[in-house]
């Protein structure tokens, strides 16, 4: 089973690209979606204990959590020490199910693939990229996004140029949806030829 790691900085189109792989029949484990589920489930009491006042109605309120961790490296490490092991457990369960189903290719959508050492858990890395102006335009169009928050998020992420250097494959979403779909199909053809 080939394990693809999909990554890309904020605003690059990673989620849209993951959906393209899924539409092509590749099972995708979405680390962000897993975090959302954990925030509404078993991670909530652990996060509340570490960051009091951040849980409302049984789930983590990201707006309440954000001031505790953004721009605070030690607090962010504490949060990651709670959440990352739980995400890995979910990832392992996904991989075990894929093995039982005899999947030939699976994808792990991991936003901080390189930053967290997640590339050690995959066979190859696909990096989603776009030009910096396109990235900025996409991110600032999001609700509740500010230039300061965008900068803070970028500071936590490996620069796009470094991610591209470490990629086995690149998908440039700045060229449009259809060119990105063609790039996805080309990657899947190349991987099928290797099996």
Short mmCIF file of N, CA and C in Angstrom, two decimals:
data_model
loop_
_atom_site.label_atom_id
_atom_site.label_comp_id
_atom_site.label_asym_id
_atom_site.label_seq_id
_atom_site.Cartn_x
_atom_site.Cartn_y
_atom_site.Cartn_z
N UNK A 1 0.85 -1.18 0.00
CA UNK A 1 0.00 0.00 0.00
C UNK A 1 0.89 1.24 0.00
N UNK A 2 0.66 2.12 -0.95
CA UNK A 2 1.42 3.38 -1.02
C UNK A 2 0.71 4.41 -0.17
N UNK A 3 1.47 5.02 0.77
CA UNK A 3 0.93 6.06 1.64
C UNK A 3 1.42 7.42 1.14
N UNK A 4 0.50 8.21 0.62
CA UNK A 4 0.83 9.56 0.14
C UNK A 4 0.60 10.53 1.28
N UNK A 5 1.56 11.42 1.51
CA UNK A 5 1.35 12.52 2.44
C UNK A 5 1.05 13.77 1.62
N UNK A 6 -0.09 14.38 1.87
CA UNK A 6 -0.48 15.61 1.16
C UNK A 6 -0.31 16.78 2.11
N UNK A 7 0.36 17.81 1.65
CA UNK A 7 0.55 19.00 2.48
C UNK A 7 0.59 20.24 1.60
N UNK A 8 0.55 21.37 2.26
CA UNK A 8 0.61 22.66 1.58
C UNK A 8 0.30 23.73 2.61
N UNK A 9 0.88 24.87 2.44
CA UNK A 9 0.66 25.97 3.38
C UNK A 9 -0.78 26.47 3.27
N UNK A 10 -1.18 27.26 4.24
CA UNK A 10 -2.53 27.81 4.27
C UNK A 10 -2.84 28.54 2.95
N UNK A 11 -4.04 28.30 2.44
CA UNK A 11 -4.49 29.00 1.23
C UNK A 11 -3.98 28.45 -0.08
N UNK A 12 -3.30 27.32 -0.04
CA UNK A 12 -2.74 26.76 -1.28
C UNK A 12 -3.72 25.87 -2.04
N UNK A 13 -4.82 25.46 -1.39
CA UNK A 13 -5.79 24.60 -2.07
C UNK A 13 -5.65 23.14 -1.73
N UNK A 14 -5.08 22.85 -0.56
CA UNK A 14 -4.83 21.47 -0.17
C UNK A 14 -6.13 20.68 0.00
N UNK A 15 -7.13 21.25 0.65
CA UNK A 15 -8.38 20.54 0.87
C UNK A 15 -9.08 20.23 -0.46
N UNK A 16 -9.07 21.18 -1.36
CA UNK A 16 -9.67 20.97 -2.69
C UNK A 16 -8.93 19.86 -3.42
N UNK A 17 -7.61 19.85 -3.29
CA UNK A 17 -6.80 18.81 -3.94
C UNK A 17 -7.07 17.44 -3.32
N UNK A 18 -7.20 17.39 -1.99
CA UNK A 18 -7.53 16.12 -1.32
C UNK A 18 -8.85 15.58 -1.85
N UNK A 19 -9.82 16.48 -2.06
CA UNK A 19 -11.11 16.05 -2.61
C UNK A 19 -10.96 15.49 -4.02
N UNK A 20 -10.03 16.02 -4.79
CA UNK A 20 -9.78 15.50 -6.14
C UNK A 20 -9.24 14.07 -6.07
N UNK A 21 -8.32 13.81 -5.13
CA UNK A 21 -7.82 12.45 -4.96
C UNK A 21 -8.95 11.52 -4.50
N UNK A 22 -9.76 11.99 -3.56
CA UNK A 22 -10.88 11.18 -3.07
C UNK A 22 -11.86 10.86 -4.20
N UNK A 23 -12.13 11.84 -5.05
CA UNK A 23 -13.03 11.62 -6.19
C UNK A 23 -12.45 10.61 -7.17
N UNK A 24 -11.14 10.44 -7.15
CA UNK A 24 -10.48 9.46 -8.01
C UNK A 24 -10.39 8.08 -7.34
N UNK A 25 -11.00 7.95 -6.16
CA UNK A 25 -11.05 6.66 -5.49
C UNK A 25 -9.99 6.42 -4.43
N UNK A 26 -9.21 7.43 -4.10
CA UNK A 26 -8.17 7.27 -3.08
C UNK A 26 -8.76 7.60 -1.71
N UNK A 27 -8.72 6.66 -0.76
CA UNK A 27 -9.18 6.98 0.60
C UNK A 27 -8.27 8.05 1.22
N UNK A 28 -8.89 9.05 1.84
CA UNK A 28 -8.13 10.17 2.40
C UNK A 28 -8.41 10.28 3.89
N UNK A 29 -7.33 10.34 4.68
CA UNK A 29 -7.45 10.64 6.11
C UNK A 29 -7.11 12.11 6.28
N UNK A 30 -8.07 12.89 6.76
CA UNK A 30 -7.92 14.33 6.90
C UNK A 30 -7.57 14.67 8.35
N UNK A 31 -6.33 15.08 8.59
CA UNK A 31 -5.89 15.39 9.96
C UNK A 31 -6.70 16.54 10.55
N UNK A 32 -7.02 17.56 9.76
CA UNK A 32 -7.81 18.69 10.27
C UNK A 32 -9.19 18.25 10.70
N UNK A 33 -9.84 17.43 9.88
CA UNK A 33 -11.19 16.93 10.23
C UNK A 33 -11.11 16.08 11.49
N UNK A 34 -10.03 15.33 11.63
CA UNK A 34 -9.85 14.52 12.83
C UNK A 34 -9.72 15.40 14.06
N UNK A 35 -8.97 16.49 13.94
CA UNK A 35 -8.82 17.43 15.06
C UNK A 35 -10.18 18.02 15.43
N UNK A 36 -10.97 18.41 14.43
CA UNK A 36 -12.31 18.96 14.70
C UNK A 36 -13.15 17.95 15.49
N UNK A 37 -13.11 16.69 15.06
CA UNK A 37 -13.88 15.64 15.74
C UNK A 37 -13.36 15.45 17.18
N UNK A 38 -12.05 15.47 17.35
CA UNK A 38 -11.48 15.31 18.69
C UNK A 38 -11.84 16.49 19.59
N UNK A 39 -11.87 17.70 19.01
CA UNK A 39 -12.24 18.88 19.79
C UNK A 39 -13.69 18.79 20.28
N UNK A 40 -14.51 18.04 19.56
CA UNK A 40 -15.90 17.86 19.97
C UNK A 40 -16.07 16.57 20.78
N UNK A 41 -14.97 15.88 21.02
CA UNK A 41 -15.04 14.59 21.70
C UNK A 41 -13.99 14.43 22.78
N UNK A 42 -13.17 13.41 22.62
CA UNK A 42 -12.31 13.01 23.73
C UNK A 42 -11.16 13.96 24.04
N UNK A 43 -10.81 14.88 23.13
CA UNK A 43 -9.75 15.85 23.45
C UNK A 43 -10.27 17.01 24.29
N UNK A 44 -11.57 17.27 24.24
CA UNK A 44 -12.13 18.45 24.91
C UNK A 44 -11.79 18.52 26.40
N UNK A 45 -12.02 17.45 27.19
CA UNK A 45 -11.70 17.58 28.62
C UNK A 45 -10.20 17.74 28.88
N UNK A 46 -9.38 17.15 28.04
CA UNK A 46 -7.93 17.28 28.21
C UNK A 46 -7.47 18.71 27.93
N UNK A 47 -8.06 19.32 26.89
CA UNK A 47 -7.71 20.70 26.54
C UNK A 47 -8.24 21.67 27.60
N UNK A 48 -9.44 21.40 28.09
CA UNK A 48 -10.01 22.26 29.15
C UNK A 48 -9.13 22.23 30.40
N UNK A 49 -8.59 21.06 30.72
CA UNK A 49 -7.72 20.94 31.90
C UNK A 49 -6.44 21.74 31.70
N UNK A 50 -5.91 21.75 30.49
CA UNK A 50 -4.66 22.47 30.21
C UNK A 50 -4.89 23.96 29.98
N UNK A 51 -6.06 24.31 29.40
CA UNK A 51 -6.38 25.70 29.06
C UNK A 51 -7.80 26.00 29.55
N UNK A 52 -7.96 26.25 30.85
CA UNK A 52 -9.30 26.45 31.42
C UNK A 52 -10.09 27.56 30.71
N UNK A 53 -11.38 27.27 30.53
CA UNK A 53 -12.27 28.26 29.91
C UNK A 53 -12.34 28.16 28.39
N UNK A 54 -11.74 27.12 27.81
CA UNK A 54 -11.71 27.01 26.35
C UNK A 54 -12.77 26.05 25.80
N UNK A 55 -13.51 25.39 26.67
CA UNK A 55 -14.53 24.44 26.23
C UNK A 55 -15.91 24.99 26.59
N UNK A 56 -16.81 24.92 25.61
CA UNK A 56 -18.20 25.33 25.82
C UNK A 56 -19.10 24.23 25.28
N UNK A 57 -20.09 23.85 26.08
CA UNK A 57 -21.05 22.82 25.69
C UNK A 57 -20.37 21.53 25.24
N UNK A 58 -19.29 21.18 25.94
CA UNK A 58 -18.63 19.91 25.68
C UNK A 58 -17.65 19.89 24.53
N UNK A 59 -17.46 21.03 23.86
CA UNK A 59 -16.46 21.03 22.79
C UNK A 59 -15.57 22.26 22.86
N UNK A 60 -14.36 22.09 22.30
CA UNK A 60 -13.38 23.17 22.32
C UNK A 60 -13.89 24.30 21.44
N UNK A 61 -13.88 25.50 21.99
CA UNK A 61 -14.24 26.70 21.26
C UNK A 61 -12.93 27.31 20.74
N UNK A 62 -12.72 27.21 19.44
CA UNK A 62 -11.45 27.67 18.86
C UNK A 62 -11.19 29.15 19.11
N UNK A 63 -12.24 29.95 19.14
CA UNK A 63 -12.05 31.39 19.40
C UNK A 63 -11.55 31.62 20.82
N UNK A 64 -12.00 30.79 21.75
CA UNK A 64 -11.52 30.90 23.13
C UNK A 64 -10.12 30.33 23.29
N UNK A 65 -9.82 29.29 22.51
CA UNK A 65 -8.51 28.65 22.61
C UNK A 65 -7.42 29.49 21.95
N UNK A 66 -7.75 30.14 20.86
CA UNK A 66 -6.77 30.87 20.05
C UNK A 66 -5.88 31.83 20.85
N UNK A 67 -6.43 32.71 21.70
CA UNK A 67 -5.53 33.62 22.43
C UNK A 67 -4.58 32.92 23.39
N UNK A 68 -4.92 31.70 23.78
CA UNK A 68 -4.04 30.94 24.69
C UNK A 68 -2.79 30.41 23.97
N UNK A 69 -2.91 30.18 22.64
CA UNK A 69 -1.82 29.47 21.95
C UNK A 69 -1.17 30.24 20.80
N UNK A 70 -1.92 31.10 20.10
CA UNK A 70 -1.34 31.79 18.95
C UNK A 70 -0.25 32.75 19.40
N UNK A 71 0.92 32.61 18.78
CA UNK A 71 2.06 33.45 19.14
C UNK A 71 2.70 33.08 20.46
N UNK A 72 2.33 31.91 21.02
CA UNK A 72 2.88 31.44 22.30
C UNK A 72 3.41 30.03 22.10
N UNK A 73 4.68 29.90 21.70
CA UNK A 73 5.25 28.59 21.34
C UNK A 73 5.13 27.52 22.43
N UNK A 74 5.35 27.88 23.69
CA UNK A 74 5.27 26.87 24.75
C UNK A 74 3.84 26.35 24.92
N UNK A 75 2.88 27.26 24.85
CA UNK A 75 1.48 26.85 24.96
C UNK A 75 1.08 26.00 23.76
N UNK A 76 1.56 26.36 22.58
CA UNK A 76 1.26 25.58 21.39
C UNK A 76 1.83 24.17 21.52
N UNK A 77 3.03 24.05 22.07
CA UNK A 77 3.62 22.72 22.28
C UNK A 77 2.78 21.89 23.25
N UNK A 78 2.25 22.54 24.29
CA UNK A 78 1.38 21.83 25.25
C UNK A 78 0.13 21.32 24.55
N UNK A 79 -0.48 22.16 23.70
CA UNK A 79 -1.68 21.75 22.97
C UNK A 79 -1.35 20.60 22.02
N UNK A 80 -0.25 20.71 21.29
CA UNK A 80 0.14 19.66 20.35
C UNK A 80 0.43 18.34 21.07
N UNK A 81 0.99 18.42 22.29
CA UNK A 81 1.27 17.20 23.05
C UNK A 81 -0.02 16.47 23.44
N UNK A 82 -1.10 17.22 23.53
CA UNK A 82 -2.41 16.61 23.80
C UNK A 82 -3.01 16.04 22.53
N UNK A 83 -3.01 16.84 21.47
CA UNK A 83 -3.78 16.52 20.26
C UNK A 83 -3.05 15.55 19.32
N UNK A 84 -1.76 15.74 19.10
CA UNK A 84 -1.06 14.92 18.09
C UNK A 84 -1.12 13.41 18.36
N UNK A 85 -0.92 12.95 19.60
CA UNK A 85 -1.03 11.49 19.81
C UNK A 85 -2.42 10.94 19.49
N UNK A 86 -3.46 11.73 19.77
CA UNK A 86 -4.83 11.30 19.47
C UNK A 86 -5.06 11.24 17.95
N UNK A 87 -4.51 12.21 17.24
CA UNK A 87 -4.63 12.21 15.77
C UNK A 87 -3.91 10.99 15.20
N UNK A 88 -2.73 10.66 15.75
CA UNK A 88 -1.98 9.50 15.26
C UNK A 88 -2.75 8.21 15.49
N UNK A 89 -3.44 8.10 16.63
CA UNK A 89 -4.27 6.92 16.88
C UNK A 89 -5.34 6.77 15.80
N UNK A 90 -5.98 7.87 15.45
CA UNK A 90 -7.02 7.85 14.41
C UNK A 90 -6.41 7.49 13.06
N UNK A 91 -5.22 8.02 12.80
CA UNK A 91 -4.52 7.73 11.54
C UNK A 91 -4.20 6.24 11.45
N UNK A 92 -3.71 5.67 12.54
CA UNK A 92 -3.39 4.24 12.55
C UNK A 92 -4.63 3.39 12.31
N UNK A 93 -5.75 3.79 12.89
CA UNK A 93 -7.01 3.06 12.67
C UNK A 93 -7.41 3.15 11.19
N UNK A 94 -7.24 4.32 10.58
CA UNK A 94 -7.53 4.50 9.15
C UNK A 94 -6.66 3.58 8.30
N UNK A 95 -5.36 3.55 8.60
CA UNK A 95 -4.43 2.71 7.82
C UNK A 95 -4.74 1.22 8.00
N UNK A 96 -5.09 0.83 9.21
CA UNK A 96 -5.43 -0.58 9.45
C UNK A 96 -6.67 -0.97 8.64
N UNK A 97 -7.67 -0.09 8.61
CA UNK A 97 -8.88 -0.37 7.82
C UNK A 97 -8.56 -0.43 6.33
N UNK A 98 -7.67 0.45 5.86
CA UNK A 98 -7.28 0.46 4.44
C UNK A 98 -6.54 -0.82 4.08
N UNK A 99 -5.68 -1.31 5.00
CA UNK A 99 -4.98 -2.58 4.75
C UNK A 99 -5.97 -3.74 4.66
N UNK A 100 -6.93 -3.76 5.58
CA UNK A 100 -7.94 -4.83 5.55
C UNK A 100 -8.74 -4.79 4.25
N UNK A 101 -8.98 -3.57 3.74
CA UNK A 101 -9.73 -3.41 2.48
C UNK A 101 -8.84 -3.59 1.25
N UNK A 102 -7.56 -3.86 1.49
CA UNK A 102 -6.57 -4.07 0.42
C UNK A 102 -6.47 -2.88 -0.55
N UNK A 103 -6.50 -1.69 0.03
CA UNK A 103 -6.32 -0.47 -0.77
C UNK A 103 -4.89 -0.44 -1.30
N UNK A 104 -4.73 0.01 -2.52
CA UNK A 104 -3.38 0.08 -3.10
C UNK A 104 -2.72 1.42 -2.82
N UNK A 105 -3.54 2.47 -2.70
CA UNK A 105 -3.03 3.82 -2.43
C UNK A 105 -3.95 4.47 -1.41
N UNK A 106 -3.36 5.12 -0.41
CA UNK A 106 -4.12 5.93 0.54
C UNK A 106 -3.42 7.28 0.67
N UNK A 107 -4.16 8.24 1.18
CA UNK A 107 -3.59 9.58 1.35
C UNK A 107 -3.83 10.06 2.77
N UNK A 108 -2.78 10.66 3.32
CA UNK A 108 -2.90 11.34 4.60
C UNK A 108 -2.75 12.83 4.32
N UNK A 109 -3.83 13.56 4.56
CA UNK A 109 -3.86 15.01 4.39
C UNK A 109 -3.39 15.60 5.71
N UNK A 110 -2.13 16.04 5.74
CA UNK A 110 -1.50 16.53 6.98
C UNK A 110 -0.93 17.93 6.74
N UNK A 111 -1.63 18.97 7.23
CA UNK A 111 -1.17 20.34 6.96
C UNK A 111 0.29 20.58 7.36
N UNK A 112 0.71 20.09 8.53
CA UNK A 112 2.09 20.30 8.99
C UNK A 112 2.92 19.03 8.83
N UNK A 113 2.84 18.43 7.66
CA UNK A 113 3.51 17.15 7.38
C UNK A 113 4.99 17.20 7.73
N UNK A 114 5.70 18.18 7.17
CA UNK A 114 7.15 18.27 7.39
C UNK A 114 7.47 18.84 8.78
N UNK A 115 6.66 19.81 9.21
CA UNK A 115 6.93 20.47 10.48
C UNK A 115 6.82 19.53 11.67
N UNK A 116 5.97 18.50 11.56
CA UNK A 116 5.75 17.58 12.68
C UNK A 116 6.44 16.23 12.48
N UNK A 117 7.25 16.10 11.42
CA UNK A 117 7.91 14.83 11.15
C UNK A 117 6.99 13.77 10.56
N UNK A 118 5.82 14.19 10.11
CA UNK A 118 4.86 13.26 9.52
C UNK A 118 5.34 12.61 8.24
N UNK A 119 6.32 13.23 7.60
CA UNK A 119 6.85 12.64 6.35
C UNK A 119 7.55 11.32 6.61
N UNK A 120 7.90 11.02 7.87
CA UNK A 120 8.47 9.71 8.21
C UNK A 120 7.42 8.60 8.15
N UNK A 121 6.13 8.99 8.18
CA UNK A 121 5.04 8.01 8.20
C UNK A 121 4.42 7.79 6.83
N UNK A 122 4.97 8.41 5.80
CA UNK A 122 4.42 8.25 4.45
C UNK A 122 5.53 7.80 3.49
N UNK A 123 5.11 7.33 2.32
CA UNK A 123 6.07 6.86 1.33
C UNK A 123 6.52 7.97 0.40
N UNK A 124 5.65 8.96 0.20
CA UNK A 124 6.00 10.09 -0.66
C UNK A 124 5.16 11.29 -0.28
N UNK A 125 5.66 12.47 -0.64
CA UNK A 125 4.98 13.72 -0.30
C UNK A 125 4.51 14.43 -1.55
N UNK A 126 3.24 14.85 -1.53
CA UNK A 126 2.67 15.70 -2.57
C UNK A 126 2.44 17.07 -1.94
N UNK A 127 3.03 18.09 -2.52
CA UNK A 127 2.90 19.45 -1.99
C UNK A 127 2.01 20.26 -2.93
N UNK A 128 0.99 20.87 -2.33
CA UNK A 128 0.09 21.75 -3.07
C UNK A 128 0.62 23.17 -2.92
N UNK A 129 0.75 23.86 -4.03
CA UNK A 129 1.37 25.18 -4.02
C UNK A 129 0.59 26.15 -4.91
N UNK A 130 0.88 27.42 -4.76
CA UNK A 130 0.34 28.49 -5.60
C UNK A 130 1.22 29.70 -5.34
N UNK A 131 1.10 30.70 -6.17
CA UNK A 131 1.90 31.91 -5.97
C UNK A 131 1.51 32.64 -4.70
N UNK A 132 2.44 33.42 -4.12
CA UNK A 132 2.17 34.10 -2.84
C UNK A 132 0.99 35.07 -2.90
N UNK A 133 0.78 35.73 -4.02
CA UNK A 133 -0.34 36.67 -4.12
C UNK A 133 -1.67 35.94 -4.13
N UNK A 134 -1.73 34.81 -4.84
CA UNK A 134 -2.95 33.99 -4.86
C UNK A 134 -3.22 33.47 -3.45
N UNK A 135 -2.17 32.98 -2.79
CA UNK A 135 -2.31 32.47 -1.43
C UNK A 135 -2.89 33.55 -0.51
N UNK A 136 -2.30 34.72 -0.53
CA UNK A 136 -2.74 35.81 0.36
C UNK A 136 -4.18 36.20 0.07
N UNK A 137 -4.52 36.29 -1.20
CA UNK A 137 -5.89 36.66 -1.60
C UNK A 137 -6.89 35.62 -1.08
N UNK A 138 -6.57 34.34 -1.22
CA UNK A 138 -7.47 33.28 -0.75
C UNK A 138 -7.64 33.33 0.76
N UNK A 139 -6.54 33.49 1.48
CA UNK A 139 -6.59 33.44 2.94
C UNK A 139 -7.33 34.65 3.50
N UNK A 140 -7.06 35.84 2.97
CA UNK A 140 -7.69 37.05 3.51
C UNK A 140 -9.18 37.12 3.15
N UNK A 141 -9.63 36.28 2.22
CA UNK A 141 -11.06 36.22 1.89
C UNK A 141 -11.84 35.38 2.90
N UNK A 142 -11.13 34.67 3.77
CA UNK A 142 -11.80 33.84 4.78
C UNK A 142 -12.42 34.72 5.87
N UNK A 143 -13.56 34.26 6.41
CA UNK A 143 -14.16 35.04 7.50
C UNK A 143 -13.24 35.07 8.71
N UNK A 144 -13.23 36.18 9.40
CA UNK A 144 -12.46 36.37 10.63
C UNK A 144 -10.94 36.30 10.43
N UNK A 145 -10.47 36.40 9.20
CA UNK A 145 -9.02 36.38 8.95
C UNK A 145 -8.51 37.80 8.86
N UNK A 146 -7.35 38.02 9.48
CA UNK A 146 -6.69 39.33 9.41
C UNK A 146 -5.27 39.12 8.90
N UNK A 147 -4.63 40.19 8.49
CA UNK A 147 -3.24 40.10 8.03
C UNK A 147 -2.34 39.60 9.16
N UNK A 148 -2.58 40.08 10.39
CA UNK A 148 -1.76 39.65 11.54
C UNK A 148 -1.93 38.15 11.79
N UNK A 149 -3.16 37.68 11.75
CA UNK A 149 -3.41 36.25 12.00
C UNK A 149 -2.77 35.42 10.88
N UNK A 150 -2.88 35.90 9.65
CA UNK A 150 -2.27 35.21 8.51
C UNK A 150 -0.77 35.10 8.71
N UNK A 151 -0.12 36.19 9.11
CA UNK A 151 1.33 36.18 9.36
C UNK A 151 1.70 35.20 10.47
N UNK A 152 0.91 35.19 11.54
CA UNK A 152 1.17 34.28 12.66
C UNK A 152 1.10 32.83 12.21
N UNK A 153 0.10 32.51 11.40
CA UNK A 153 -0.05 31.14 10.89
C UNK A 153 1.13 30.79 10.00
N UNK A 154 1.52 31.70 9.11
CA UNK A 154 2.66 31.43 8.21
C UNK A 154 3.95 31.20 8.98
N UNK A 155 4.12 31.89 10.10
CA UNK A 155 5.34 31.72 10.90
C UNK A 155 5.47 30.30 11.44
N UNK A 156 4.34 29.63 11.66
CA UNK A 156 4.36 28.25 12.17
C UNK A 156 4.60 27.25 11.05
N UNK A 157 4.43 27.67 9.81
CA UNK A 157 4.54 26.75 8.70
C UNK A 157 5.89 26.89 8.00
N UNK A 158 6.39 25.76 7.54
CA UNK A 158 7.61 25.78 6.74
C UNK A 158 7.35 26.61 5.48
N UNK A 159 8.29 27.45 5.06
CA UNK A 159 8.07 28.23 3.84
C UNK A 159 7.76 27.33 2.63
N UNK A 160 6.89 27.82 1.78
CA UNK A 160 6.46 27.06 0.61
C UNK A 160 7.65 26.60 -0.24
N UNK A 161 8.65 27.43 -0.39
CA UNK A 161 9.81 27.07 -1.20
C UNK A 161 10.52 25.85 -0.63
N UNK A 162 10.57 25.74 0.70
CA UNK A 162 11.21 24.58 1.33
C UNK A 162 10.35 23.33 1.18
N UNK A 163 9.04 23.49 1.29
CA UNK A 163 8.15 22.34 1.08
C UNK A 163 8.29 21.81 -0.33
N UNK A 164 8.34 22.72 -1.30
CA UNK A 164 8.46 22.29 -2.70
C UNK A 164 9.74 21.50 -2.93
N UNK A 165 10.82 21.91 -2.26
CA UNK A 165 12.10 21.19 -2.40
C UNK A 165 12.01 19.76 -1.88
N UNK A 166 11.16 19.53 -0.89
CA UNK A 166 11.06 18.21 -0.27
C UNK A 166 9.99 17.33 -0.92
N UNK A 167 9.25 17.88 -1.86
CA UNK A 167 8.14 17.16 -2.48
C UNK A 167 8.62 16.13 -3.49
N UNK A 168 7.88 15.02 -3.54
CA UNK A 168 8.07 14.06 -4.64
C UNK A 168 7.25 14.50 -5.85
N UNK A 169 6.10 15.12 -5.57
CA UNK A 169 5.23 15.66 -6.62
C UNK A 169 4.70 17.01 -6.17
N UNK A 170 4.48 17.90 -7.14
CA UNK A 170 3.87 19.22 -6.88
C UNK A 170 2.54 19.31 -7.61
N UNK A 171 1.60 20.01 -6.99
CA UNK A 171 0.35 20.35 -7.66
C UNK A 171 0.19 21.86 -7.51
N UNK A 172 0.19 22.57 -8.63
CA UNK A 172 0.07 24.03 -8.63
C UNK A 172 -1.40 24.39 -8.85
N UNK A 173 -2.07 24.81 -7.77
CA UNK A 173 -3.49 25.15 -7.87
C UNK A 173 -3.69 26.57 -8.39
N UNK A 174 -2.62 27.31 -8.51
CA UNK A 174 -2.72 28.67 -9.03
C UNK A 174 -3.05 28.70 -10.51
N UNK A 175 -2.95 27.56 -11.16
CA UNK A 175 -3.22 27.48 -12.60
C UNK A 175 -4.70 27.22 -12.89
N UNK A 176 -5.48 26.89 -11.85
CA UNK A 176 -6.91 26.63 -12.03
C UNK A 176 -7.25 25.19 -11.68
N UNK A 177 -8.56 24.93 -11.61
CA UNK A 177 -9.06 23.62 -11.19
C UNK A 177 -8.73 22.50 -12.18
N UNK A 178 -8.97 22.73 -13.45
CA UNK A 178 -8.76 21.65 -14.42
C UNK A 178 -7.28 21.27 -14.52
N UNK A 179 -6.35 22.24 -14.59
CA UNK A 179 -4.94 21.85 -14.56
C UNK A 179 -4.57 21.07 -13.30
N UNK A 180 -5.15 21.44 -12.14
CA UNK A 180 -4.87 20.71 -10.89
C UNK A 180 -5.39 19.28 -11.00
N UNK A 181 -6.60 19.10 -11.57
CA UNK A 181 -7.14 17.74 -11.76
C UNK A 181 -6.22 16.91 -12.66
N UNK A 182 -5.71 17.54 -13.71
CA UNK A 182 -4.79 16.82 -14.61
C UNK A 182 -3.53 16.39 -13.86
N UNK A 183 -3.03 17.26 -12.99
CA UNK A 183 -1.84 16.93 -12.21
C UNK A 183 -2.12 15.76 -11.26
N UNK A 184 -3.31 15.74 -10.66
CA UNK A 184 -3.70 14.63 -9.77
C UNK A 184 -3.73 13.34 -10.58
N UNK A 185 -4.37 13.37 -11.74
CA UNK A 185 -4.46 12.16 -12.58
C UNK A 185 -3.07 11.68 -12.99
N UNK A 186 -2.17 12.62 -13.30
CA UNK A 186 -0.81 12.25 -13.72
C UNK A 186 -0.06 11.57 -12.57
N UNK A 187 -0.25 12.05 -11.35
CA UNK A 187 0.40 11.43 -10.19
C UNK A 187 -0.13 10.01 -9.99
N UNK A 188 -1.44 9.85 -10.09
CA UNK A 188 -2.02 8.52 -9.90
C UNK A 188 -1.58 7.55 -11.00
N UNK A 189 -1.44 8.03 -12.22
CA UNK A 189 -0.91 7.18 -13.31
C UNK A 189 0.51 6.76 -13.01
N UNK A 190 1.33 7.71 -12.55
CA UNK A 190 2.74 7.41 -12.24
C UNK A 190 2.83 6.38 -11.12
N UNK A 191 1.98 6.49 -10.11
CA UNK A 191 2.01 5.54 -8.99
C UNK A 191 1.50 4.17 -9.42
N UNK A 192 0.49 4.15 -10.27
CA UNK A 192 -0.03 2.87 -10.77
C UNK A 192 1.03 2.14 -11.56
N UNK A 193 1.85 2.88 -12.29
CA UNK A 193 2.92 2.28 -13.09
C UNK A 193 4.00 1.68 -12.22
N UNK A 194 4.12 2.15 -10.98
CA UNK A 194 5.15 1.65 -10.05
C UNK A 194 4.71 0.41 -9.31
N UNK A 195 3.41 0.10 -9.34
CA UNK A 195 2.91 -1.03 -8.53
C UNK A 195 2.99 -2.33 -9.28
#
